[in-house]
Short mmCIF file of C-alpha atoms and ligand atoms in Angstrom, two decimals:
data_model
loop_
_atom_site.label_atom_id
_atom_site.label_comp_id
_atom_site.label_asym_id
_atom_site.label_seq_id
_atom_site.Cartn_x
_atom_site.Cartn_y
_atom_site.Cartn_z
CA UNK K 1 -6.76 16.61 7.70
CA UNK K 2 -8.19 13.26 6.76
CA UNK K 3 -5.68 10.45 6.23
CA UNK K 4 -4.20 10.02 2.84
CA UNK K 5 -4.14 6.09 2.20
CA UNK K 6 -1.57 4.68 -0.44
CA UNK K 7 -2.52 1.39 -1.94
CA UNK K 8 -0.92 -0.63 -4.75
CA UNK K 9 1.20 -3.38 -5.88
CA UNK K 10 4.52 -4.04 -4.41
CA UNK K 11 6.82 -1.81 -6.47
CA UNK K 12 4.23 0.86 -7.21
CA UNK K 13 6.03 3.61 -5.18
CA UNK K 14 4.19 3.65 -2.10
CA UNK K 15 6.77 4.07 0.61
CA UNK K 16 8.65 6.52 -1.41
CA UNK K 17 5.85 8.78 -2.45
CA UNK K 18 4.38 8.77 1.30
CA UNK K 19 7.57 9.89 2.55
CA UNK K 20 7.60 13.18 -0.01
CA UNK K 21 3.82 13.60 1.01
CA UNK K 22 4.36 13.46 4.67
CA UNK K 23 7.24 15.93 4.08
CA UNK K 24 5.51 18.25 2.08
CA UNK K 25 2.03 18.37 3.72
CA UNK K 26 3.59 18.05 7.41
CA UNK K 27 1.61 15.04 8.12
CA UNK K 28 2.59 11.84 10.25
CA UNK K 29 4.10 9.11 8.13
CA UNK K 30 2.79 5.64 8.58
CA UNK K 31 3.69 2.25 6.95
CA UNK K 32 1.82 -0.73 7.81
CA UNK K 33 4.54 -3.19 7.05
CA UNK K 34 6.96 -1.28 9.67
CA UNK K 35 4.20 -1.07 12.03
CA UNK K 36 3.61 -4.65 11.94
CA UNK K 37 7.48 -5.43 12.16
CA UNK K 38 7.53 -3.33 15.35
CA UNK K 39 4.71 -4.71 16.88
CA UNK K 40 5.88 -8.15 16.60
CA UNK K 41 9.84 -7.83 16.73
CA UNK K 42 10.37 -9.56 13.42
CA UNK K 43 11.16 -8.87 9.58
CA UNK K 44 8.19 -9.37 7.31
CA UNK K 45 9.91 -12.07 5.71
CA UNK K 46 10.76 -13.98 8.87
CA UNK K 47 6.92 -13.53 9.86
CA UNK K 48 6.10 -15.29 6.51
CA UNK K 49 8.54 -18.10 6.63
CA UNK K 50 8.27 -18.94 10.49
CA UNK K 51 4.23 -18.47 11.02
CA UNK K 52 2.83 -18.00 7.45
CA UNK K 53 0.78 -15.70 5.49
CA UNK K 54 -2.24 -16.07 7.37
CA UNK K 55 -0.73 -14.88 10.69
CA UNK K 56 0.75 -11.92 8.78
CA UNK K 57 -2.60 -10.94 7.42
CA UNK K 58 -4.09 -10.94 10.96
CA UNK K 59 -1.09 -8.71 12.26
CA UNK K 60 -1.56 -6.48 9.31
CA UNK K 61 -5.37 -6.29 10.19
CA UNK K 62 -4.66 -5.36 13.86
CA UNK K 63 -2.19 -2.54 12.88
CA UNK K 64 -5.02 -0.98 10.33
CA UNK K 65 -7.43 -1.08 12.80
CA UNK K 66 -5.47 0.87 15.10
CA UNK K 67 -3.92 3.43 12.88
CA UNK K 68 -7.49 4.11 11.34
CA UNK K 69 -8.50 5.62 14.35
CA UNK K 70 -5.96 8.57 13.91
CA UNK K 71 -6.02 11.37 11.50
CA UNK K 72 -3.61 13.41 9.64
CA UNK K 73 -1.38 10.67 8.40
CA UNK K 74 0.08 9.55 5.21
CA UNK K 75 -0.54 5.61 5.35
CA UNK K 76 1.69 3.61 3.01
CA UNK K 77 -0.14 0.15 2.79
CA UNK K 78 1.40 -3.35 2.19
CA UNK K 79 0.45 -4.47 -1.26
CA UNK K 80 -2.26 -7.08 0.02
CA UNK K 81 -3.96 -4.85 2.26
CA UNK K 82 -7.10 -4.48 -0.06
CA UNK K 83 -7.40 -8.56 0.13
CA UNK K 84 -9.20 -8.05 3.42
CA UNK K 85 -12.57 -5.90 2.87
CA UNK K 86 -12.68 -4.83 6.69
CA UNK K 87 -9.15 -3.04 6.02
CA UNK K 88 -10.58 -1.09 3.33
CA UNK K 89 -13.61 -0.34 5.53
CA UNK K 90 -11.35 0.78 8.41
CA UNK K 91 -9.23 2.83 6.16
CA UNK K 92 -12.20 4.79 4.52
CA UNK K 93 -13.46 5.81 7.99
CA UNK K 94 -10.86 8.37 8.27
CA UNK K 95 -9.25 8.49 4.98
CA UNK K 96 -8.95 8.89 1.27
CA UNK K 97 -7.72 5.85 -0.38
CA UNK K 98 -5.32 6.45 -3.54
CA UNK K 99 -4.46 3.35 -5.70
CA UNK K 100 -0.83 3.83 -7.41
CA UNK K 101 -1.53 1.85 -10.56
CA UNK K 102 1.31 0.50 -12.31
CA UNK K 103 2.45 -1.48 -15.43
CA UNK K 104 3.44 -4.86 -14.57
CA UNK K 105 6.52 -4.81 -16.81
CA UNK K 106 7.78 -1.61 -14.77
CA UNK K 107 6.77 -3.40 -11.51
CA UNK K 108 8.94 -6.47 -12.62
CA UNK K 109 11.89 -4.12 -13.13
CA UNK K 110 11.51 -2.54 -9.76
CA UNK K 111 11.09 -5.55 -7.67
CA UNK K 112 12.95 -8.22 -9.44
CA UNK K 113 16.09 -8.17 -7.29
CA UNK K 114 14.45 -7.52 -3.95
CA UNK K 115 15.04 -10.25 -1.36
CA UNK K 116 12.37 -8.53 1.14
CA UNK K 117 9.06 -9.71 -0.73
CA UNK K 118 8.24 -12.99 0.28
CA UNK K 119 5.36 -13.37 -2.39
CA UNK K 120 7.95 -12.77 -5.13
CA UNK K 121 10.42 -15.41 -3.99
CA UNK K 122 9.44 -17.62 -6.69
CA UNK K 123 11.21 -18.64 -10.02
CA UNK K 124 8.99 -16.81 -12.44
CA UNK K 125 8.43 -13.51 -11.07
CA UNK K 126 6.81 -12.12 -14.20
CA UNK K 127 4.18 -15.03 -14.06
CA UNK K 128 3.64 -14.39 -10.39
CA UNK K 129 3.22 -10.48 -10.55
CA UNK K 130 0.50 -10.99 -13.44
CA UNK K 131 -1.36 -13.40 -11.65
CA UNK K 132 -1.45 -11.41 -8.24
CA UNK K 133 -2.25 -8.24 -10.20
CA UNK K 134 -5.17 -10.00 -12.13
CA UNK K 135 -6.63 -11.30 -8.71
CA UNK K 136 -6.42 -8.05 -7.05
CA UNK K 137 -6.91 -5.43 -9.71
CA UNK K 138 -10.61 -5.29 -9.18
CA UNK K 139 -10.10 -4.88 -5.22
CA UNK K 140 -7.78 -1.89 -5.69
CA UNK K 141 -10.12 -0.35 -8.03
CA UNK K 142 -12.97 -0.96 -5.62
CA UNK K 143 -11.47 0.37 -2.86
CA UNK K 144 -9.90 3.62 -4.52
CA UNK K 145 -11.20 7.21 -4.23
CA UNK K 146 -8.36 8.05 -6.74
CA UNK K 147 -6.47 6.11 -9.23
CA UNK K 148 -3.21 7.39 -10.40
CA UNK K 149 -0.72 5.87 -13.02
CA UNK K 150 2.51 5.85 -11.25
CA UNK K 151 4.48 3.97 -14.01
CA UNK K 152 6.17 6.83 -15.76
CA UNK K 153 6.14 9.50 -13.14
CA UNK K 154 8.78 10.54 -10.52
CA UNK K 155 8.22 10.28 -6.84
CA UNK K 156 8.10 14.30 -6.99
CA UNK K 157 5.60 14.22 -9.84
CA UNK K 158 3.55 11.31 -7.99
CA UNK K 159 3.38 13.23 -4.85
CA UNK K 160 2.19 16.77 -6.75
CA UNK K 161 -0.33 14.74 -8.69
CA UNK K 162 -1.81 13.29 -5.45
CA UNK K 163 -1.87 16.47 -3.81
CA UNK K 164 -3.86 18.18 -6.52
CA UNK K 165 -6.14 15.41 -6.67
CA UNK K 166 -6.62 15.44 -2.64
CA UNK K 167 -6.99 19.36 -2.85
CA UNK K 168 -10.04 18.67 -5.50
CA UNK K 169 -11.64 16.44 -2.85
CA UNK K 170 -11.00 18.27 0.30
CA UNK K 171 -12.19 21.57 -1.52
CA UNK K 172 -15.64 19.87 -2.52
CA UNK K 173 -15.98 18.63 1.12
CA UNK K 174 -15.91 22.11 2.48
C1 S3P Z 201 2.61 -7.91 0.25
C2 S3P Z 201 3.51 -6.58 -0.16
C3 S3P Z 201 4.51 -6.13 1.04
C4 S3P Z 201 4.16 -6.88 2.49
C5 S3P Z 201 4.13 -8.43 2.25
C6 S3P Z 201 2.71 -8.84 1.37
C7 S3P Z 201 1.74 -7.94 -0.65
O1 S3P Z 201 4.40 -4.82 1.10
O2 S3P Z 201 3.22 -6.09 3.09
O3 S3P Z 201 5.41 -8.88 1.73
O4 S3P Z 201 0.75 -8.92 -0.28
O5 S3P Z 201 1.51 -7.51 -1.87
P1 S3P Z 201 4.71 -3.87 -0.21
O6 S3P Z 201 3.69 -3.65 -1.22
O7 S3P Z 201 5.02 -2.48 0.64
O8 S3P Z 201 6.25 -4.12 -0.71
#
């Protein structure tokens, strides 16, 4: 089966729903952040603080290029993957992209206490979230085969909705 690729802002539920989907569809689970960490042997926050965002984006690009060659995977992407259009192109070769769209206040509630997100390590998190969403929204939408609003859905509901959407598309492709 084609890959199912989850994109969306930090806190949109990509990691949790990817686990539920991989289990339910019996597909391989891949998380691009974890793959980067494994490749270089450092946590994302350390890569950002020691080498900077640019190096992180290069590592992320390499990981995506590699995993995009395989099939039958649920791929949970880091929130900034759509910033590079080559990532989107690579992911689309073997996969359907689902954008988990989430209300900014809901995102703020979910990520406000996280210490693991270097881009949100700022005093005014709300302002930062809004500004990043504003600069990324168009890219998420352009990349997406489907958009699902994840603001008010449980992980189970979200996984169910994604499976319904993919089913429709897979049937149409037959
Ligand atoms: C980022 C999101 C993070 C991680 C890195 C950068 C972003 O992943 O890739 O901190 O640019 O939005 P999550 O979306 O899984 O938190």
